[in-house]
CSV table of C-alpha atoms in Angstrom, one decimal:
chain,number,residue,atom,x,y,z
A,92,MET,CA,32.8,81.8,42.7
A,93,GLU,CA,30.7,85.0,42.1
A,94,LYS,CA,31.6,87.4,39.3
A,95,GLU,CA,31.8,91.1,39.6
A,96,LYS,CA,32.3,93.1,36.4
A,97,ILE,CA,34.3,96.2,35.9
A,98,GLY,CA,35.1,98.2,32.8
A,99,GLY,CA,38.5,98.1,31.1
A,100,GLY,CA,39.2,101.8,32.0
A,101,LEU,CA,38.7,101.2,35.7
A,102,ALA,CA,41.0,98.1,35.5
A,103,GLY,CA,43.6,100.5,34.0
A,104,PHE,CA,43.2,102.9,36.9
A,105,ILE,CA,43.6,100.0,39.4
A,106,MET,CA,46.7,98.8,37.6
A,107,ALA,CA,48.2,102.3,37.5
A,108,SER,CA,47.5,102.8,41.3
A,109,VAL,CA,49.1,99.5,42.2
A,110,MET,CA,52.2,100.3,40.2
A,111,PHE,CA,52.4,103.8,41.6
A,112,ALA,CA,51.6,103.3,45.3
A,113,ASN,CA,54.9,102.0,46.7
A,114,ILE,CA,57.3,104.2,44.8
A,115,LEU,CA,55.8,107.3,46.4
A,116,ILE,CA,56.9,106.0,49.8
A,117,ILE,CA,60.2,104.1,49.1
A,118,GLY,CA,61.5,106.4,46.3
A,119,PHE,CA,63.6,105.3,43.4
A,120,TYR,CA,65.5,102.4,44.7
A,121,MET,CA,67.4,101.7,41.5
A,122,GLY,CA,71.1,102.6,42.1
A,123,SER,CA,71.7,104.6,38.9
A,124,GLU,CA,71.8,108.0,40.8
A,125,ARG,CA,71.0,110.9,38.4
A,126,ASP,CA,70.3,108.6,35.4
A,127,VAL,CA,67.2,107.1,37.0
A,128,TRP,CA,65.0,108.7,34.3
A,129,ILE,CA,67.0,106.8,31.6
A,130,SER,CA,66.7,103.6,33.6
A,131,LEU,CA,62.9,104.1,33.9
A,132,LEU,CA,62.6,104.7,30.1
A,133,LEU,CA,64.8,101.5,29.5
A,134,SER,CA,62.7,99.5,32.0
A,135,LEU,CA,59.6,100.3,29.8
A,136,THR,CA,61.1,98.1,27.1
A,137,LEU,CA,61.2,95.2,29.6
A,138,VAL,CA,57.9,95.9,31.2
A,139,ILE,CA,55.7,96.2,28.1
A,140,PRO,CA,56.3,92.6,27.0
A,141,LEU,CA,55.4,91.5,30.5
A,142,ILE,CA,52.2,93.6,30.4
A,143,LEU,CA,51.4,92.1,27.0
A,144,ILE,CA,51.7,88.6,28.4
A,145,TYR,CA,49.2,89.6,31.2
A,146,ALA,CA,46.8,91.0,28.5
A,147,ARG,CA,47.2,87.9,26.3
A,148,LEU,CA,46.4,85.7,29.3
A,149,THR,CA,43.1,87.5,29.7
A,150,ARG,CA,42.4,87.1,26.0
A,151,LEU,CA,43.2,83.4,25.9
A,152,MET,CA,41.1,82.7,29.0
A,153,PRO,CA,38.4,85.3,29.2
A,154,GLY,CA,36.3,85.7,32.3
A,155,MET,CA,38.9,84.0,34.5
A,156,ASP,CA,41.2,85.3,37.2
A,157,ILE,CA,44.7,83.9,37.7
A,158,TYR,CA,43.4,81.1,39.9
A,159,GLY,CA,40.8,80.1,37.3
A,160,MET,CA,43.5,80.3,34.6
A,161,ALA,CA,45.8,78.0,36.7
A,162,LYS,CA,42.9,75.5,37.0
A,163,ALA,CA,42.3,75.5,33.3
A,164,ALA,CA,46.0,75.3,32.4
A,165,PHE,CA,47.5,73.0,35.1
A,166,GLY,CA,44.5,71.1,36.5
A,167,LYS,CA,43.3,70.9,40.1
A,168,ILE,CA,46.7,70.1,41.8
A,169,GLY,CA,48.5,72.8,39.8
A,170,ALA,CA,45.8,75.3,40.6
A,171,GLY,CA,46.1,74.4,44.3
A,172,ILE,CA,49.9,75.1,44.2
A,173,VAL,CA,49.4,78.4,42.3
A,174,ALA,CA,46.6,79.4,44.7
A,175,PHE,CA,48.9,78.8,47.6
A,176,ALA,CA,51.9,80.5,46.1
A,177,PHE,CA,50.1,83.5,44.6
A,178,GLY,CA,47.8,83.9,47.6
A,179,PHE,CA,50.9,84.0,49.8
A,180,TYR,CA,52.5,86.6,47.6
A,181,CYS,CA,49.3,88.8,47.7
A,182,LEU,CA,49.2,88.4,51.5
A,183,HIS,CA,52.8,89.3,51.8
A,184,LEU,CA,52.5,92.3,49.5
A,185,ALA,CA,49.4,93.5,51.4
A,186,SER,CA,51.3,93.3,54.7
A,187,LEU,CA,54.5,94.9,53.2
A,188,THR,CA,52.4,97.8,51.8
A,189,LEU,CA,50.5,98.2,55.0
A,190,GLY,CA,53.8,98.1,56.9
A,191,ASN,CA,55.4,100.7,54.6
A,192,TYR,CA,52.5,103.1,54.8
A,193,SER,CA,52.0,102.8,58.6
A,194,GLU,CA,55.8,103.2,59.1
A,195,PHE,CA,55.8,106.3,56.9
A,196,ILE,CA,52.9,107.9,58.8
A,197,HIS,CA,54.4,106.9,62.1
A,198,LEU,CA,57.8,108.4,61.3
A,199,THR,CA,56.7,111.6,59.6
A,200,ALA,CA,53.5,112.7,61.3
A,201,LEU,CA,52.1,110.6,64.1
A,202,PHE,CA,55.3,109.5,65.9
A,203,LYS,CA,53.5,109.2,69.3
A,204,THR,CA,50.7,107.1,68.0
A,205,PRO,CA,51.6,103.4,68.1
A,206,PHE,CA,52.3,101.7,64.7
A,207,ILE,CA,49.6,99.2,65.3
A,208,VAL,CA,46.9,101.8,65.7
A,209,ILE,CA,47.8,103.4,62.4
A,210,ALA,CA,47.9,100.0,60.6
A,211,LEU,CA,44.5,99.2,62.2
A,212,GLY,CA,43.0,102.4,60.7
A,213,PHE,CA,44.3,101.4,57.3
A,214,PHE,CA,43.0,97.9,57.7
A,215,VAL,CA,39.4,99.0,58.6
A,216,VAL,CA,39.1,101.3,55.5
A,217,CYS,CA,40.6,98.7,53.2
A,218,ILE,CA,38.3,96.0,54.4
A,219,TYR,CA,35.3,98.3,53.9
A,220,ILE,CA,36.5,99.0,50.3
A,221,VAL,CA,37.0,95.2,49.7
A,222,GLN,CA,33.6,94.3,51.1
A,223,SER,CA,32.0,96.9,48.9
A,224,GLY,CA,33.1,95.0,45.8
A,225,ILE,CA,35.5,95.3,42.9
A,226,GLN,CA,33.5,97.9,41.0
A,227,THR,CA,33.6,100.2,44.0
A,228,LEU,CA,37.3,99.6,44.2
A,229,GLY,CA,37.7,100.6,40.6
A,230,LYS,CA,35.7,103.8,41.0
A,231,TRP,CA,37.7,104.6,44.1
A,232,SER,CA,41.0,104.1,42.3
A,233,ALA,CA,39.8,106.2,39.4
A,234,LEU,CA,38.8,109.1,41.7
A,235,THR,CA,42.1,108.9,43.8
A,236,SER,CA,44.3,108.6,40.6
A,237,VAL,CA,42.7,111.8,39.1
A,238,ILE,CA,43.1,113.7,42.4
A,239,GLY,CA,46.7,112.4,42.8
A,240,LEU,CA,47.6,113.5,39.3
A,241,ALA,CA,46.1,116.9,39.9
A,242,VAL,CA,48.0,117.3,43.1
A,243,LEU,CA,51.2,116.1,41.4
A,244,ILE,CA,50.9,118.7,38.6
A,245,ILE,CA,50.1,121.5,41.0
A,246,ILE,CA,53.0,120.7,43.3
A,247,THR,CA,55.4,120.4,40.4
A,248,ALA,CA,54.2,123.7,38.9
A,249,LEU,CA,54.7,125.4,42.3
A,250,SER,CA,58.3,124.0,42.6
A,251,THR,CA,59.6,125.1,39.2
A,252,GLY,CA,61.1,128.3,40.7
A,253,GLN,CA,63.4,126.3,42.9
A,254,MET,CA,64.4,123.7,40.4
A,255,ASP,CA,68.1,123.5,39.4
A,256,PHE,CA,68.4,121.4,36.3
A,257,SER,CA,72.3,121.3,36.5
A,258,ARG,CA,71.7,118.7,39.2
A,259,LEU,CA,70.8,116.2,36.5
A,260,LEU,CA,74.2,116.6,34.9
A,261,PRO,CA,76.4,114.9,33.8
A,262,VAL,CA,74.2,112.5,32.0
A,263,MET,CA,75.3,108.8,32.0
A,264,ASP,CA,78.3,109.5,34.2
A,265,ASP,CA,78.1,106.1,35.9
A,266,GLY,CA,78.1,104.2,32.6
A,267,PHE,CA,75.5,102.2,30.8
A,268,GLY,CA,76.0,99.2,33.1
A,269,GLU,CA,74.5,101.0,36.1
A,270,ILE,CA,71.6,102.3,34.0
A,271,THR,CA,70.8,98.8,32.8
A,272,VAL,CA,71.0,97.4,36.4
A,273,GLY,CA,68.6,100.3,37.5
A,274,ALA,CA,66.2,99.3,34.6
A,275,LEU,CA,66.3,95.7,35.7
A,276,ARG,CA,65.6,96.7,39.3
A,277,ALA,CA,62.7,98.9,38.3
A,278,VAL,CA,60.8,96.0,36.7
A,279,PRO,CA,60.0,94.0,39.9
A,280,LEU,CA,60.0,96.9,42.3
A,281,HIS,CA,58.0,99.5,40.5
A,282,PHE,CA,56.0,97.9,37.7
A,283,GLY,CA,55.8,94.2,38.3
A,284,ASP,CA,53.4,94.5,41.2
A,285,ALA,CA,50.7,95.0,38.6
A,286,VAL,CA,50.5,91.2,38.4
A,287,VAL,CA,48.1,91.3,41.4
A,288,THR,CA,45.5,92.9,39.2
A,289,LEU,CA,45.3,89.5,37.4
A,290,THR,CA,43.3,88.4,40.4
A,291,LEU,CA,40.6,90.9,39.5
A,292,ILE,CA,40.7,90.5,35.7
A,293,GLY,CA,38.1,87.8,35.7
A,294,GLY,CA,35.6,90.6,36.2
A,295,LEU,CA,36.3,92.5,33.1
A,296,LYS,CA,33.1,93.6,31.3
A,297,SER,CA,34.5,93.5,27.8
A,298,LYS,CA,35.8,90.2,26.3
A,299,LYS,CA,38.2,92.3,24.2
A,300,SER,CA,41.9,92.3,25.1
A,301,PRO,CA,42.7,95.1,27.6
A,302,LYS,CA,46.1,95.4,25.9
A,303,SER,CA,45.9,99.0,24.9
A,304,ILE,CA,44.5,100.1,28.4
A,305,TYR,CA,47.4,98.2,30.1
A,306,ILE,CA,50.0,99.8,27.9
A,307,ILE,CA,48.6,103.3,28.3
A,308,SER,CA,48.5,102.8,32.1
A,309,THR,CA,52.1,101.5,32.2
A,310,VAL,CA,53.5,104.3,30.0
A,311,ALA,CA,51.6,107.0,32.0
A,312,VAL,CA,53.0,105.6,35.2
A,313,ALA,CA,56.5,105.6,33.8
A,314,LEU,CA,56.2,109.2,32.6
A,315,ILE,CA,54.8,110.4,35.9
A,316,LEU,CA,57.6,108.6,37.8
A,317,ILE,CA,60.1,110.4,35.5
A,318,LEU,CA,58.5,113.7,36.3
A,319,ILE,CA,58.6,113.0,40.0
A,320,PHE,CA,62.3,111.9,39.8
A,321,ILE,CA,63.2,115.0,37.9
A,322,ARG,CA,61.4,117.2,40.5
A,323,ASN,CA,63.1,115.4,43.4
A,324,CYS,CA,66.5,115.5,41.8
A,325,THR,CA,66.4,119.2,40.7
A,326,LEU,CA,65.0,120.3,44.1
A,327,MET,CA,67.4,118.3,46.4
A,328,GLY,CA,70.3,116.9,44.4
A,329,THR,CA,71.1,113.3,44.0
A,330,ALA,CA,73.0,112.9,47.3
A,331,MET,CA,70.0,114.0,49.3
A,332,VAL,CA,67.6,111.9,47.1
A,333,LYS,CA,69.8,108.8,47.8
A,334,SER,CA,70.2,109.4,51.5
A,335,ALA,CA,66.6,110.3,52.4
A,336,PHE,CA,64.2,107.5,53.5
A,337,PHE,CA,61.2,109.2,51.9
A,338,PRO,CA,62.7,111.4,49.1
A,339,THR,CA,59.4,112.4,47.4
A,340,TYR,CA,57.9,113.6,50.7
A,341,LYS,CA,61.2,115.3,51.7
A,342,SER,CA,61.5,117.2,48.3
A,343,VAL,CA,58.0,118.5,48.5
A,344,SER,CA,58.6,119.7,52.1
A,345,LEU,CA,61.3,122.0,50.6
A,346,ILE,CA,58.9,123.8,48.3
A,347,LYS,CA,58.2,127.4,49.3
A,348,VAL,CA,56.3,129.8,47.2
A,349,SER,CA,57.3,133.3,48.1
A,350,TYR,CA,56.6,133.9,51.9
A,351,PHE,CA,53.0,132.7,52.1
A,352,LEU,CA,52.9,129.1,50.9
A,353,GLU,CA,55.0,126.4,52.4
A,354,ARG,CA,54.7,123.0,54.2
A,355,ILE,CA,52.5,121.7,51.3
A,356,GLU,CA,53.8,118.2,51.9
A,357,SER,CA,50.7,117.6,54.1
A,358,VAL,CA,48.7,117.6,50.9
A,359,LEU,CA,50.8,114.6,49.7
A,360,PHE,CA,49.5,112.6,52.6
A,361,LEU,CA,46.1,112.6,51.0
A,362,VAL,CA,47.5,111.1,47.7
A,363,TYR,CA,49.8,108.7,49.5
A,364,ILE,CA,47.1,107.3,51.8
A,365,THR,CA,44.4,106.9,49.1
A,366,LEU,CA,46.8,105.3,46.6
A,367,GLY,CA,48.1,103.0,49.3
A,368,MET,CA,44.6,101.9,50.3
A,369,THR,CA,43.9,100.9,46.7
A,370,LYS,CA,47.0,98.7,46.6
A,371,ILE,CA,46.3,97.1,49.9
A,372,SER,CA,42.7,96.4,48.9
A,373,VAL,CA,43.7,94.8,45.6
A,374,CYS,CA,46.2,92.6,47.5
A,375,ILE,CA,43.7,91.6,50.1
A,376,ILE,CA,41.2,90.6,47.3
A,377,GLY,CA,44.0,88.6,45.6
A,378,ALA,CA,44.9,86.8,48.9
A,379,ALA,CA,41.2,86.2,49.8
A,380,LYS,CA,40.6,84.7,46.3
A,381,GLY,CA,43.6,82.5,46.8
A,382,ALA,CA,42.3,81.3,50.1
A,383,ALA,CA,38.8,80.7,48.7
A,384,THR,CA,40.3,78.6,45.9
A,385,LEU,CA,42.5,76.7,48.3
A,386,PHE,CA,39.7,75.9,50.7
A,387,ARG,CA,37.2,75.5,47.8
A,388,LEU,CA,34.8,78.1,49.1
A,389,PRO,CA,32.1,79.6,46.8
A,390,SER,CA,32.7,83.2,47.7
A,391,TYR,CA,36.0,85.0,48.3
A,392,LYS,CA,34.3,87.7,50.4
A,393,ALA,CA,34.0,85.3,53.3
A,394,MET,CA,37.8,85.3,53.4
A,395,THR,CA,38.5,89.0,53.2
A,396,VAL,CA,38.3,89.8,56.9
A,397,PRO,CA,40.4,86.9,58.2
A,398,VAL,CA,43.0,87.4,55.4
A,399,GLY,CA,43.0,91.1,56.1
A,400,PHE,CA,43.6,90.4,59.8
A,401,ILE,CA,46.6,88.2,59.0
A,402,ALA,CA,48.0,91.0,56.7
A,403,PHE,CA,47.5,93.5,59.5
A,404,ALA,CA,49.2,91.2,62.1
A,405,LEU,CA,52.1,90.4,59.8
A,406,SER,CA,52.7,94.1,58.9
A,407,SER,CA,53.9,94.7,62.5
A,408,ASN,CA,56.0,91.6,62.5
A,409,LEU,CA,57.8,92.0,59.1
A,410,PHE,CA,60.7,94.3,60.1
A,411,HIS,CA,62.3,95.3,63.3
A,412,ASN,CA,63.2,98.8,62.0
A,413,ILE,CA,63.1,101.0,58.9
A,414,ASP,CA,66.6,100.0,57.8
A,415,GLN,CA,65.5,96.3,57.6
A,416,MET,CA,62.5,97.5,55.6
A,417,PHE,CA,64.7,99.1,53.0
A,418,ASN,CA,67.3,96.3,53.0
A,419,PHE,CA,64.5,93.9,52.1
A,420,LEU,CA,64.0,95.6,48.7
A,421,GLU,CA,67.2,93.9,47.5
A,422,VAL,CA,65.8,90.5,48.3
A,423,TYR,CA,62.4,91.5,46.9
A,424,ASN,CA,63.9,92.1,43.4
A,425,TYR,CA,64.6,88.4,43.1
A,426,TYR,CA,61.7,87.0,45.2
A,427,ALA,CA,59.0,88.9,43.3
A,428,LEU,CA,60.2,87.6,39.9
A,429,ILE,CA,58.7,84.1,40.7
A,430,PHE,CA,55.2,85.6,40.9
A,431,GLN,CA,55.6,88.5,38.4
A,432,VAL,CA,57.4,86.6,35.7
A,433,LEU,CA,57.7,82.8,36.2
A,434,ILE,CA,54.0,82.0,37.1
A,435,PRO,CA,52.4,84.2,34.4
A,436,VAL,CA,54.9,83.0,31.7
A,437,ALA,CA,54.3,79.4,32.6
A,438,LEU,CA,50.5,80.0,32.4
A,439,TRP,CA,50.9,81.8,29.1
A,440,ILE,CA,52.9,79.1,27.4
A,441,THR,CA,50.5,76.3,28.6
A,442,ALA,CA,47.5,78.4,27.5
A,443,GLU,CA,49.0,79.0,24.1
A,444,VAL,CA,49.8,75.3,23.6
A,445,LYS,CA,46.2,74.3,24.7
A,446,HIS,CA,44.7,77.1,22.5
A,447,ALA,CA,46.7,75.9,19.4
A,448,ALA,CA,45.7,72.3,20.0
A,449,GLN,CA,42.0,73.3,20.4
A,450,LYS,CA,42.2,75.3,17.2
A,451,ARG,CA,43.8,72.4,15.3
A,452,LYS,CA,41.1,70.1,16.6
A,453,SER,CA,38.2,72.3,15.6
A,454,LEU,CA,39.8,72.9,12.2
A,455,GLY,CA,40.2,69.1,11.7
A,456,SER,CA,36.5,68.4,12.7
A,457,TYR,CA,35.4,71.2,10.3
A,458,GLN,CA,37.4,69.7,7.4
A,459,ASN,CA,35.9,66.2,8.2
A,460,GLU,CA,32.4,67.6,8.2
A,461,LYS,CA,33.1,69.3,4.8
A,462,LEU,CA,34.5,66.0,3.3
A,463,ASN,CA,31.5,64.0,4.6
A,464,SER,CA,29.0,66.5,3.1
A,465,ALA,CA,30.9,66.5,-0.2
B,259,MET,CA,46.6,99.6,76.7
B,260,THR,CA,47.1,99.6,72.9
B,261,ILE,CA,47.0,95.9,72.6
B,262,PHE,CA,43.9,95.8,74.8
B,263,LEU,CA,42.1,98.2,72.5
B,264,VAL,CA,43.3,96.3,69.4
B,265,SER,CA,42.1,93.1,71.0
B,266,ILE,CA,38.6,94.6,71.5
B,267,ALA,CA,38.6,95.7,67.9
B,268,PHE,CA,39.7,92.2,66.9
B,269,ALA,CA,36.9,90.6,69.0
B,270,VAL,CA,34.2,92.9,67.6
B,271,ALA,CA,35.3,92.3,64.0
B,272,ALA,CA,35.6,88.6,64.5
B,273,GLY,CA,32.1,88.5,66.0
B,274,LEU,CA,30.6,90.6,63.2
B,275,ASP,CA,32.3,88.4,60.6
B,276,LEU,CA,31.5,85.1,62.2
B,277,TRP,CA,28.0,85.5,63.4
B,278,PRO,CA,26.3,85.7,59.9
B,279,LYS,CA,28.2,82.6,58.9
B,280,ILE,CA,27.1,80.7,62.0
B,281,LYS,CA,23.5,81.9,61.6
B,282,THR,CA,23.3,80.7,58.1
B,283,ARG,CA,25.0,77.4,59.1
B,284,LYS,CA,28.0,77.9,56.9
B,285,ILE,CA,30.0,75.9,59.4
B,286,ARG,CA,33.0,75.2,57.1
B,287,GLU,CA,33.4,78.9,56.3
B,288,ALA,CA,33.0,79.8,60.0
B,289,VAL,CA,35.7,77.3,61.1
B,290,ILE,CA,38.2,78.5,58.5
B,291,THR,CA,37.5,82.1,59.4
B,292,GLY,CA,37.9,81.4,63.1
B,293,ALA,CA,41.1,79.5,62.6
B,294,LEU,CA,42.7,82.3,60.4
B,295,MET,CA,41.6,85.0,62.8
B,296,LEU,CA,43.0,83.1,65.8
B,297,ALA,CA,46.3,82.7,63.9
B,298,ALA,CA,46.4,86.5,63.2
B,299,TYR,CA,45.6,87.2,66.9
B,300,VAL,CA,48.4,84.9,68.1
B,301,ILE,CA,50.9,86.7,65.7
B,302,LEU,CA,49.8,90.0,67.1
B,303,ILE,CA,50.1,89.0,70.7
B,304,MET,CA,53.5,87.5,70.1
B,305,VAL,CA,54.7,90.7,68.5
B,306,ASP,CA,53.3,92.7,71.5
B,307,MET,CA,55.2,90.4,73.8
B,308,ASP,CA,58.3,90.9,71.6
B,309,VAL,CA,58.4,87.1,70.8
B,310,ARG,CA,58.5,87.3,67.0
B,311,PRO,CA,57.1,84.2,65.3
B,312,PRO,CA,59.4,82.7,62.7
B,313,SER,CA,58.3,84.4,59.6
B,314,PRO,CA,58.7,82.5,56.3
B,315,TRP,CA,60.6,85.4,54.7
B,316,ARG,CA,63.0,86.1,57.6
B,317,PRO,CA,65.5,83.4,56.1
B,318,LEU,CA,65.1,85.2,52.8
B,319,VAL,CA,66.2,88.5,54.4
B,320,GLU,CA,69.1,86.8,56.1
B,321,LEU,CA,70.1,85.1,52.9
B,322,GLY,CA,69.9,88.5,51.1
B,323,ASP,CA,72.1,90.1,53.8
B,324,VAL,CA,74.8,87.4,53.3
B,325,PHE,CA,74.5,87.5,49.5
B,326,PHE,CA,74.8,91.3,49.2
B,327,GLU,CA,77.5,91.8,51.7
């Protein structure tokens, strides 16, 4: 399979975009009402070890994506099973994200335009990005992340006059149990999707571990999420945040600066759509690489269009209505753990064992050589 | 009308993707691409006809509903 190289910084931007994309649409689906910010901080302690495992995998098996790692660790049959399972997960995540974004645009702005036409628009741009290569995707994600961050800071600054910080009180009213559950939910829902970037990691330019870049991205995403939550909560109150389908969008629609600046939520569309496209593109690449591994094709690019078409068709089939879409998040918490935790941890343990055995073997042969020469 | 336009978009994209593969005689790639695209189109048509194909995660959703209620 061909290799496309990207810098560690761009990989960090891609990872941050993937973590960040869905939460803007679905909101903080974590249960612990006004203590979500504590849950997010707590979830960092759970996510960072997971991110370190992802980074360690790239160090142990440099130049390989997750499918190559599976082949090196489990052999051909194991790699086939991982390619099928992980490819399916990427395809599912692509169709879920495409469905979420199309539904959001359909319900908030283009309600007379058929869902399928909105999804088709997304699909066409994402396929163009994917066909342009991983490096273009990295540059695109860097640009959109910077614009997104600037928009977030400007919007939050404009909303400070309307914020009511008493809405965050009392702190820890629901008890530590709820906060812990919220932290556990945040891992698969808001941070764990970063596992799909392991399908691109084979193209990292540097052979050094991207550990620090990954950690910086994760901590930055968590801090931005806390800022967004505090803004939403202080503008709308927890009851509204909990009942609204798209709380971030709703809270920004309330911002009014004097009598001349309002309805600035339309600016958010730019951020939403561009970040969503990054995530969908990464998932399509992941699924296409899975299909190429499964069918033993030399290039994943041959599979991007058909896999993208399946994601597009499935996005309109996934849920009957928006309620079902949000109910699925409960199931997703458990379903995603197989791909976000189980497969990478199994790969990591196998890789560590093989690495240790190889090290022992090379040390043994070195000692033998020394003895012979003496 | 919508599905008609989407079908045309599908056909154009399939043609653009398949033709270079056929031209360079990458028959295996072309067959896999064609089969996957056909599967996607069948799913799309079934959705349009309101005949939803059994999706592999629908049982998961139903299991989740039972479990959490």
